[in-house]
Coordinates of C-alpha atoms in Angstrom, one line a residue:
M1 CA 243.2 92.6 -35.8
R2 CA 243.3 96.3 -36.6
T3 CA 239.8 97.6 -35.8
V4 CA 238.0 100.6 -37.0
Q5 CA 235.7 103.2 -35.5
I6 CA 233.1 105.5 -36.9
S7 CA 231.5 108.5 -35.3
S8 CA 228.0 108.4 -33.8
H9 CA 225.2 110.6 -32.5
L10 CA 224.9 111.1 -28.8
P11 CA 221.6 110.5 -27.0
N12 CA 220.3 113.7 -25.3
T13 CA 222.6 114.1 -22.4
D14 CA 221.0 117.4 -21.3
R15 CA 218.7 115.4 -19.1
M16 CA 221.6 114.1 -17.1
A17 CA 221.6 115.7 -13.6
E18 CA 224.7 117.7 -12.7
P19 CA 226.5 116.5 -9.5
D20 CA 225.8 118.5 -6.3
D21 CA 228.6 120.7 -5.0
N22 CA 228.9 118.9 -1.7
Q23 CA 231.1 116.5 0.2
F24 CA 231.8 113.0 -1.2
D25 CA 232.5 110.1 1.2
C26 CA 235.8 108.6 -0.1
G27 CA 236.8 106.3 2.7
Y28 CA 240.1 107.5 4.1
S29 CA 239.4 111.1 3.4
C30 CA 236.7 113.4 2.0
I31 CA 237.2 115.3 -1.2
S32 CA 234.9 118.1 -2.4
T33 CA 232.8 117.1 -5.4
N34 CA 234.5 119.7 -7.6
V35 CA 238.0 118.3 -6.9
Y36 CA 236.6 114.8 -7.2
Q37 CA 235.1 115.6 -10.6
K38 CA 238.4 117.1 -11.8
R39 CA 240.2 113.9 -10.8
L40 CA 237.6 111.8 -12.5
L41 CA 237.9 113.7 -15.7
S42 CA 241.7 113.4 -15.5
L43 CA 241.3 109.7 -15.0
A44 CA 238.9 109.6 -18.0
D45 CA 241.4 111.4 -20.1
Q46 CA 244.1 108.9 -19.2
W47 CA 241.8 106.1 -20.0
E48 CA 241.1 107.5 -23.4
R49 CA 244.8 107.9 -24.2
L50 CA 245.5 104.4 -23.0
F51 CA 242.8 102.5 -24.7
I52 CA 241.1 104.5 -27.5
P53 CA 244.0 104.4 -30.0
D54 CA 243.8 100.6 -29.9
I55 CA 240.1 100.5 -30.9
M56 CA 239.9 103.6 -33.1
A57 CA 242.7 102.9 -35.6
V58 CA 240.7 104.3 -38.6
D59 CA 237.9 106.8 -38.9
I60 CA 235.6 105.1 -41.4
Y61 CA 233.9 108.4 -42.2
N62 CA 237.2 109.7 -43.5
D63 CA 238.0 106.5 -45.4
D64 CA 237.5 106.9 -49.1
R65 CA 237.6 103.2 -50.0
V66 CA 234.5 101.8 -51.7
V67 CA 233.0 98.4 -50.7
L68 CA 230.2 96.6 -52.5
T69 CA 227.4 95.2 -50.3
F70 CA 224.2 93.3 -50.6
D71 CA 221.4 92.1 -48.3
A72 CA 220.6 88.4 -49.0
G73 CA 216.9 87.9 -48.4
G74 CA 214.9 84.8 -49.3
T75 CA 212.7 86.8 -51.7
N76 CA 214.9 89.7 -52.9
F77 CA 218.6 90.7 -53.0
V78 CA 219.3 94.4 -52.3
F79 CA 222.6 95.7 -53.7
S80 CA 224.5 98.9 -52.7
A81 CA 227.9 100.4 -52.3
M82 CA 229.5 102.2 -49.3
Q83 CA 232.2 104.8 -49.0
G84 CA 233.1 106.7 -45.8
G85 CA 230.5 104.8 -43.9
R86 CA 227.7 105.9 -46.1
E87 CA 225.8 104.5 -49.1
I88 CA 227.0 106.3 -52.2
L89 CA 224.6 104.7 -54.7
E90 CA 220.9 104.2 -54.7
P91 CA 220.3 100.6 -53.7
I92 CA 218.7 98.3 -56.3
T93 CA 216.4 95.3 -55.5
I94 CA 216.3 92.2 -57.7
P95 CA 214.3 89.0 -57.1
S96 CA 216.6 86.4 -55.7
H97 CA 215.3 83.2 -57.5
A98 CA 216.1 81.5 -54.3
D99 CA 215.1 78.0 -55.4
H100 CA 217.4 77.9 -58.5
L101 CA 221.2 78.2 -57.8
E102 CA 222.3 79.2 -61.4
R103 CA 219.6 81.9 -61.6
C104 CA 220.4 83.1 -58.1
L105 CA 224.1 83.4 -58.9
E106 CA 223.2 85.2 -62.1
T107 CA 221.1 87.6 -60.0
I108 CA 224.1 88.3 -57.8
K109 CA 226.3 89.0 -60.8
K110 CA 223.7 91.3 -62.3
G111 CA 223.4 93.3 -59.2
F112 CA 227.2 93.8 -58.7
D113 CA 227.7 94.5 -62.4
H114 CA 225.2 97.3 -62.1
M115 CA 226.8 98.7 -59.0
L116 CA 230.3 98.6 -60.5
S117 CA 229.1 100.4 -63.7
M118 CA 227.8 103.3 -61.6
L119 CA 230.9 103.8 -59.4
E120 CA 233.2 106.7 -60.0
Q121 CA 236.2 104.9 -58.5
P122 CA 237.0 101.2 -58.2
A123 CA 235.7 99.1 -55.3
V124 CA 238.3 97.5 -53.0
A125 CA 236.1 94.6 -51.6
I126 CA 232.8 92.9 -51.4
S127 CA 231.3 92.4 -48.0
F128 CA 227.8 91.2 -47.0
A129 CA 225.7 89.2 -44.6
F130 CA 224.4 85.8 -45.5
P131 CA 222.2 83.4 -43.5
G132 CA 223.7 80.2 -42.1
P133 CA 224.7 77.5 -41.9
T134 CA 227.7 78.9 -43.7
D135 CA 231.5 78.5 -43.4
Y136 CA 232.1 82.2 -43.2
P137 CA 235.9 82.4 -43.2
N138 CA 236.0 80.2 -46.4
G139 CA 232.9 81.7 -48.0
V140 CA 231.1 78.4 -48.4
I141 CA 227.3 78.5 -48.1
G142 CA 225.6 75.5 -46.6
D143 CA 222.0 74.2 -47.0
L144 CA 219.7 77.1 -46.5
K145 CA 216.0 77.0 -45.8
N146 CA 215.1 80.4 -47.3
L147 CA 217.5 79.9 -50.2
P148 CA 216.9 76.3 -51.2
G149 CA 219.0 76.6 -54.3
F150 CA 222.1 76.5 -52.1
R151 CA 222.7 72.8 -51.3
G152 CA 225.7 70.7 -50.6
G153 CA 228.1 73.6 -50.1
V154 CA 228.4 76.5 -52.5
P155 CA 231.8 78.4 -52.5
L156 CA 230.1 81.8 -53.0
G157 CA 233.1 83.8 -51.7
K158 CA 235.5 82.3 -54.2
I159 CA 233.0 82.6 -57.0
L160 CA 232.8 86.3 -56.4
E161 CA 236.5 86.8 -55.9
N162 CA 237.2 85.0 -59.2
Q163 CA 234.5 86.9 -61.0
Y164 CA 235.5 90.4 -59.9
Q165 CA 239.1 90.0 -58.7
L166 CA 238.1 91.5 -55.4
P167 CA 238.3 90.1 -51.8
A168 CA 234.9 88.9 -50.7
F169 CA 233.9 88.8 -47.0
I170 CA 230.8 87.0 -45.8
N171 CA 229.4 87.1 -42.3
N172 CA 226.4 86.2 -40.2
D173 CA 223.9 89.1 -40.0
G174 CA 223.7 89.0 -36.2
D175 CA 227.5 89.3 -36.1
L176 CA 227.6 92.2 -38.5
Y177 CA 224.7 93.9 -36.7
T178 CA 226.6 93.8 -33.5
Y179 CA 229.9 94.9 -35.1
G180 CA 228.1 97.9 -36.6
E181 CA 226.6 98.9 -33.2
A182 CA 230.0 98.4 -31.5
L183 CA 231.8 100.6 -33.9
G184 CA 229.3 103.2 -34.9
G185 CA 226.2 102.9 -32.8
F186 CA 225.2 101.9 -29.3
L187 CA 228.6 101.2 -27.7
P188 CA 230.2 104.6 -28.6
E189 CA 227.0 106.4 -27.7
V190 CA 227.1 104.9 -24.2
N191 CA 230.8 105.6 -23.8
Q192 CA 230.2 109.2 -24.8
L193 CA 227.4 109.4 -22.3
M194 CA 229.8 108.2 -19.6
A195 CA 232.4 110.8 -20.6
A196 CA 229.8 113.6 -20.6
A197 CA 228.9 112.7 -17.0
G198 CA 232.5 112.7 -15.9
N199 CA 232.5 109.0 -15.3
P200 CA 235.9 107.3 -16.1
K201 CA 234.4 103.9 -16.9
R202 CA 234.4 102.9 -20.6
F203 CA 232.6 99.8 -21.9
K204 CA 234.4 97.6 -24.4
N205 CA 232.0 94.6 -24.7
L206 CA 228.7 94.5 -26.5
V207 CA 226.1 91.8 -27.1
G208 CA 223.8 92.5 -30.0
L209 CA 220.4 90.8 -30.5
T210 CA 218.1 91.0 -33.5
L211 CA 214.4 90.4 -32.9
G212 CA 212.3 89.6 -35.9
T213 CA 211.4 86.6 -38.0
G214 CA 214.1 84.9 -36.1
F215 CA 216.3 85.6 -33.1
G216 CA 219.9 86.4 -33.9
G217 CA 222.9 87.6 -32.0
G218 CA 226.6 88.6 -32.0
F219 CA 229.4 89.6 -29.6
V220 CA 232.1 92.2 -29.9
S221 CA 234.9 92.4 -27.3
D222 CA 237.4 95.3 -27.3
G223 CA 236.8 96.0 -31.0
T224 CA 237.0 92.4 -32.1
L225 CA 234.1 90.4 -33.5
I226 CA 234.0 87.0 -31.7
T227 CA 232.8 84.4 -34.2
G228 CA 234.0 81.1 -32.7
D229 CA 236.0 78.2 -34.1
N230 CA 233.1 77.2 -36.4
S231 CA 231.7 80.7 -37.2
I232 CA 228.7 79.9 -35.0
A233 CA 229.3 81.8 -31.8
S234 CA 226.4 83.7 -30.3
E235 CA 223.8 81.5 -31.9
V236 CA 221.2 82.7 -29.3
W237 CA 218.3 81.3 -31.2
I238 CA 219.1 77.8 -30.0
L239 CA 219.6 78.6 -26.3
S240 CA 217.3 77.0 -23.8
N241 CA 215.2 79.0 -21.3
R242 CA 213.9 78.3 -17.8
I243 CA 210.4 79.6 -18.5
T244 CA 209.5 77.2 -21.3
P245 CA 212.3 74.6 -21.2
S246 CA 210.8 72.4 -23.9
R247 CA 211.4 75.1 -26.5
N248 CA 214.5 76.8 -27.8
A249 CA 214.7 80.6 -27.3
E250 CA 213.7 81.6 -30.9
E251 CA 210.3 79.9 -30.5
E252 CA 209.6 82.4 -27.7
V253 CA 211.4 85.4 -29.0
S254 CA 210.3 86.0 -32.5
I255 CA 207.4 87.2 -34.7
R256 CA 205.7 83.8 -34.5
A257 CA 206.0 83.8 -30.7
V258 CA 204.1 87.1 -30.5
L259 CA 201.4 85.9 -32.9
R260 CA 201.1 82.6 -31.0
N261 CA 200.9 84.4 -27.6
Y262 CA 198.2 86.7 -28.9
R263 CA 196.1 83.9 -30.4
S264 CA 196.4 81.9 -27.2
A265 CA 195.5 84.7 -24.8
S266 CA 192.6 86.1 -27.0
G267 CA 191.2 82.7 -28.0
T268 CA 191.5 83.9 -31.7
A269 CA 191.3 81.2 -34.3
N270 CA 194.6 80.3 -36.0
E271 CA 193.0 81.2 -39.3
I272 CA 192.9 84.9 -38.4
T273 CA 196.2 86.5 -39.5
L274 CA 197.7 89.5 -37.8
T275 CA 201.1 91.2 -38.1
P276 CA 203.2 92.1 -35.1
K277 CA 202.6 95.8 -36.0
E278 CA 198.8 95.2 -35.8
I279 CA 199.2 93.5 -32.4
Y280 CA 201.3 96.4 -31.3
D281 CA 198.6 98.8 -32.4
I282 CA 196.0 96.8 -30.5
A283 CA 198.2 96.9 -27.4
S284 CA 198.5 100.7 -27.9
G285 CA 194.8 101.1 -28.2
S286 CA 194.9 102.5 -31.7
K287 CA 193.3 99.4 -33.3
E288 CA 190.4 97.3 -32.2
G289 CA 191.1 93.9 -30.6
D290 CA 191.9 92.2 -27.4
R291 CA 194.2 94.8 -25.8
E292 CA 195.0 92.7 -22.7
A293 CA 196.0 89.8 -24.9
A294 CA 198.1 92.0 -27.1
V295 CA 200.0 93.4 -24.1
H296 CA 200.4 89.8 -22.8
A297 CA 201.9 88.7 -26.1
F298 CA 204.8 91.1 -25.8
E299 CA 205.2 90.6 -22.0
S300 CA 205.5 86.9 -22.5
M301 CA 208.2 87.4 -25.1
G302 CA 209.9 89.8 -22.8
R303 CA 210.1 87.3 -20.0
H304 CA 211.8 84.8 -22.3
L305 CA 214.1 87.4 -23.7
G306 CA 215.0 88.6 -20.3
D307 CA 216.1 85.1 -19.3
V308 CA 218.3 84.8 -22.4
I309 CA 219.8 88.2 -21.7
A310 CA 220.5 87.4 -18.1
N311 CA 222.6 84.4 -19.2
L312 CA 224.4 86.4 -21.8
I313 CA 225.3 89.2 -19.4
S314 CA 226.6 86.6 -16.9
L315 CA 228.9 85.2 -19.6
M316 CA 229.9 88.3 -21.5
D317 CA 229.7 91.1 -18.9
G318 CA 228.9 93.9 -21.3
L319 CA 226.3 96.2 -22.8
V320 CA 223.3 94.7 -24.7
V321 CA 221.7 96.4 -27.7
M322 CA 218.5 95.1 -29.5
G323 CA 217.5 95.8 -33.1
G324 CA 215.1 94.4 -35.6
G325 CA 211.4 94.8 -36.3
I326 CA 210.0 93.7 -32.9
S327 CA 212.4 96.0 -31.0
G328 CA 210.1 98.8 -31.8
A329 CA 207.6 97.4 -29.3
D330 CA 210.1 97.9 -26.4
R331 CA 207.5 99.8 -24.3
F332 CA 205.6 96.6 -23.9
F333 CA 208.3 94.0 -23.5
M334 CA 211.1 95.9 -21.7
P335 CA 209.4 95.9 -18.3
A336 CA 209.2 92.1 -18.4
V337 CA 212.9 92.0 -19.5
M338 CA 214.0 94.2 -16.6
N339 CA 211.9 92.2 -14.1
E340 CA 213.7 89.1 -15.2
L341 CA 217.1 90.7 -15.0
R342 CA 216.3 91.8 -11.5
N343 CA 214.9 88.5 -10.4
Q344 CA 216.4 86.3 -7.7
F345 CA 217.2 82.7 -7.0
D346 CA 215.2 81.8 -3.9
F347 CA 216.1 78.2 -3.2
R348 CA 217.7 79.4 0.1
K349 CA 215.1 80.6 2.6
H350 CA 215.6 84.2 3.7
D351 CA 218.8 84.4 1.7
P352 CA 218.0 84.9 -1.9
I353 CA 220.7 85.2 -4.6
P354 CA 220.4 88.0 -7.2
R355 CA 220.0 86.7 -10.8
L356 CA 222.9 88.9 -11.8
I357 CA 226.0 90.3 -10.1
Q358 CA 225.8 93.4 -12.2
Q359 CA 223.2 96.2 -11.8
V360 CA 221.4 96.5 -15.1
F361 CA 220.0 99.8 -16.3
D362 CA 217.4 100.4 -19.0
L363 CA 219.0 102.9 -21.3
N364 CA 215.8 103.6 -23.2
D365 CA 214.7 105.4 -20.0
P366 CA 216.4 108.7 -19.0
S367 CA 216.6 107.6 -15.4
G368 CA 218.5 104.5 -16.6
Q369 CA 221.0 106.6 -18.5
K370 CA 221.5 108.7 -15.4
G371 CA 221.9 105.6 -13.2
L372 CA 224.5 104.0 -15.5
S373 CA 226.6 107.1 -16.1
E374 CA 226.3 108.5 -12.5
V375 CA 229.6 108.6 -10.6
T376 CA 229.1 106.1 -7.8
G377 CA 232.7 105.2 -7.1
K378 CA 235.1 106.9 -4.8
Y379 CA 238.8 107.8 -4.6
I380 CA 240.7 105.9 -1.8
D381 CA 243.8 107.5 -0.4
L382 CA 246.9 105.3 -0.3
P383 CA 248.3 105.8 3.2
G384 CA 251.6 107.5 3.4
T385 CA 251.4 108.8 -0.2
D386 CA 249.6 111.5 -2.1
Q387 CA 248.2 108.9 -4.5
H388 CA 244.6 107.9 -4.9
V389 CA 242.9 104.8 -6.3
Y390 CA 239.5 105.0 -7.9
Y391 CA 237.1 102.2 -6.7
D392 CA 233.5 101.5 -7.6
E393 CA 232.1 98.5 -5.8
Q394 CA 229.0 98.2 -7.9
P395 CA 229.4 96.6 -11.4
K396 CA 227.0 98.1 -13.9
V397 CA 225.8 97.4 -17.4
G398 CA 223.1 98.8 -19.6
I399 CA 220.6 97.5 -22.1
G400 CA 218.7 99.4 -24.8
T401 CA 217.3 99.4 -28.3
S402 CA 219.2 100.5 -31.4
R403 CA 219.2 104.2 -32.4
I404 CA 220.6 103.6 -35.9
G405 CA 218.4 100.5 -36.8
A406 CA 219.4 97.0 -37.7
S407 CA 219.7 97.5 -41.4
R408 CA 222.1 100.5 -41.0
A409 CA 224.1 98.7 -38.4
I410 CA 224.5 95.6 -40.6
S411 CA 225.7 97.7 -43.5
L412 CA 228.2 99.6 -41.3
G413 CA 229.4 96.3 -39.8
A414 CA 230.0 94.8 -43.3
Y415 CA 231.8 97.9 -44.4
A416 CA 234.0 98.1 -41.3
F417 CA 234.7 94.4 -41.4
A418 CA 236.0 94.6 -44.9
L419 CA 238.3 97.6 -44.2
S420 CA 239.7 95.9 -41.0
K421 CA 240.5 92.8 -42.9
L422 CA 242.1 94.7 -45.7
D423 CA 244.2 96.6 -43.2
E424 CA 245.1 93.3 -41.4
F425 CA 246.0 91.5 -44.6
P426 CA 247.0 94.2 -47.2
E427 CA 248.0 91.5 -49.7
R428 CA 244.4 90.7 -50.3

């Protein structure tokens, strides 16, 4: 599949320490750091020439094609249009009428009709996220809890294609979130950070996680969105966890988990209603309440989240980015996540096994950015030749929260997915 790339904003790399001008131990021989850095930059340039053209086939910000999008919520539908990786019309919000299929479909038609009437040039596709269970490749919506009007299989994709004579692409929101972060957010940011530090390593795999009402995920490898044979890959919400094995992951990594943890730790009656933001404010000390219980609520979620992430890193071996409403509380849950990632299996006395082979860095922390991008490998001379082989014996990955936000990433993912499919199958 021809994939697409959009530009992104770098995190502040001014905080990254410059390498010392000293000798670097490189095994067979020693090379001064200046020479070593030049060789690393040369290797990085070669890496860029070898791999970047394959995953940066189109610059979305220079693509003038228009794609219609909408956000399918249980209460409201939000319609918009994108061109060049940006919204070009003011989004409109219309009640979804979620419990009545005909009225719901009429709402979708009303929203897209309005968008089309406002465009200065024709749209080339419709692309959006829709909750599951859904047969995404065929555009058939299954039985949805938050949109009860959809029952028994509704071919929404074909309905829209017949209505507007445009190709329609539907995907899971966790998948599109990850796709957007991989093409225009977290992944290129980290790779630019590596390049700025003179490190030749480039990451090509990204796990995306959305933390909110539910717990969603996606996986992109080398520019390709991995969706599985049944369009249900990366369904992280139903993973098990070793900390509370009787519950699936979403029951411990979601808004309801934070609320339940706070009520349990504070002894608060179930009748008292708090939002996660209010619990965050209590933990921060800006709102009255049980501060210790509030901190515990996020820490407990962090432990369960860390267990899930450890398993995902073991399977996917890539960067991890988190978005969604609860991700803003990272100052309270990230220490627990990192503790879990650095945990050990201790069944063998005096010979523990690390939880992960990779060393994991918290990229929300400047020291974590430095640790990941720091050049820790070495050049090894090939005996009898003037050739050198770069070798870094320590596998590294990083984890952090979204800089562009989940909503923006999902929109970018939907736009990029449509363009990549149109390029792959121009007959559509």
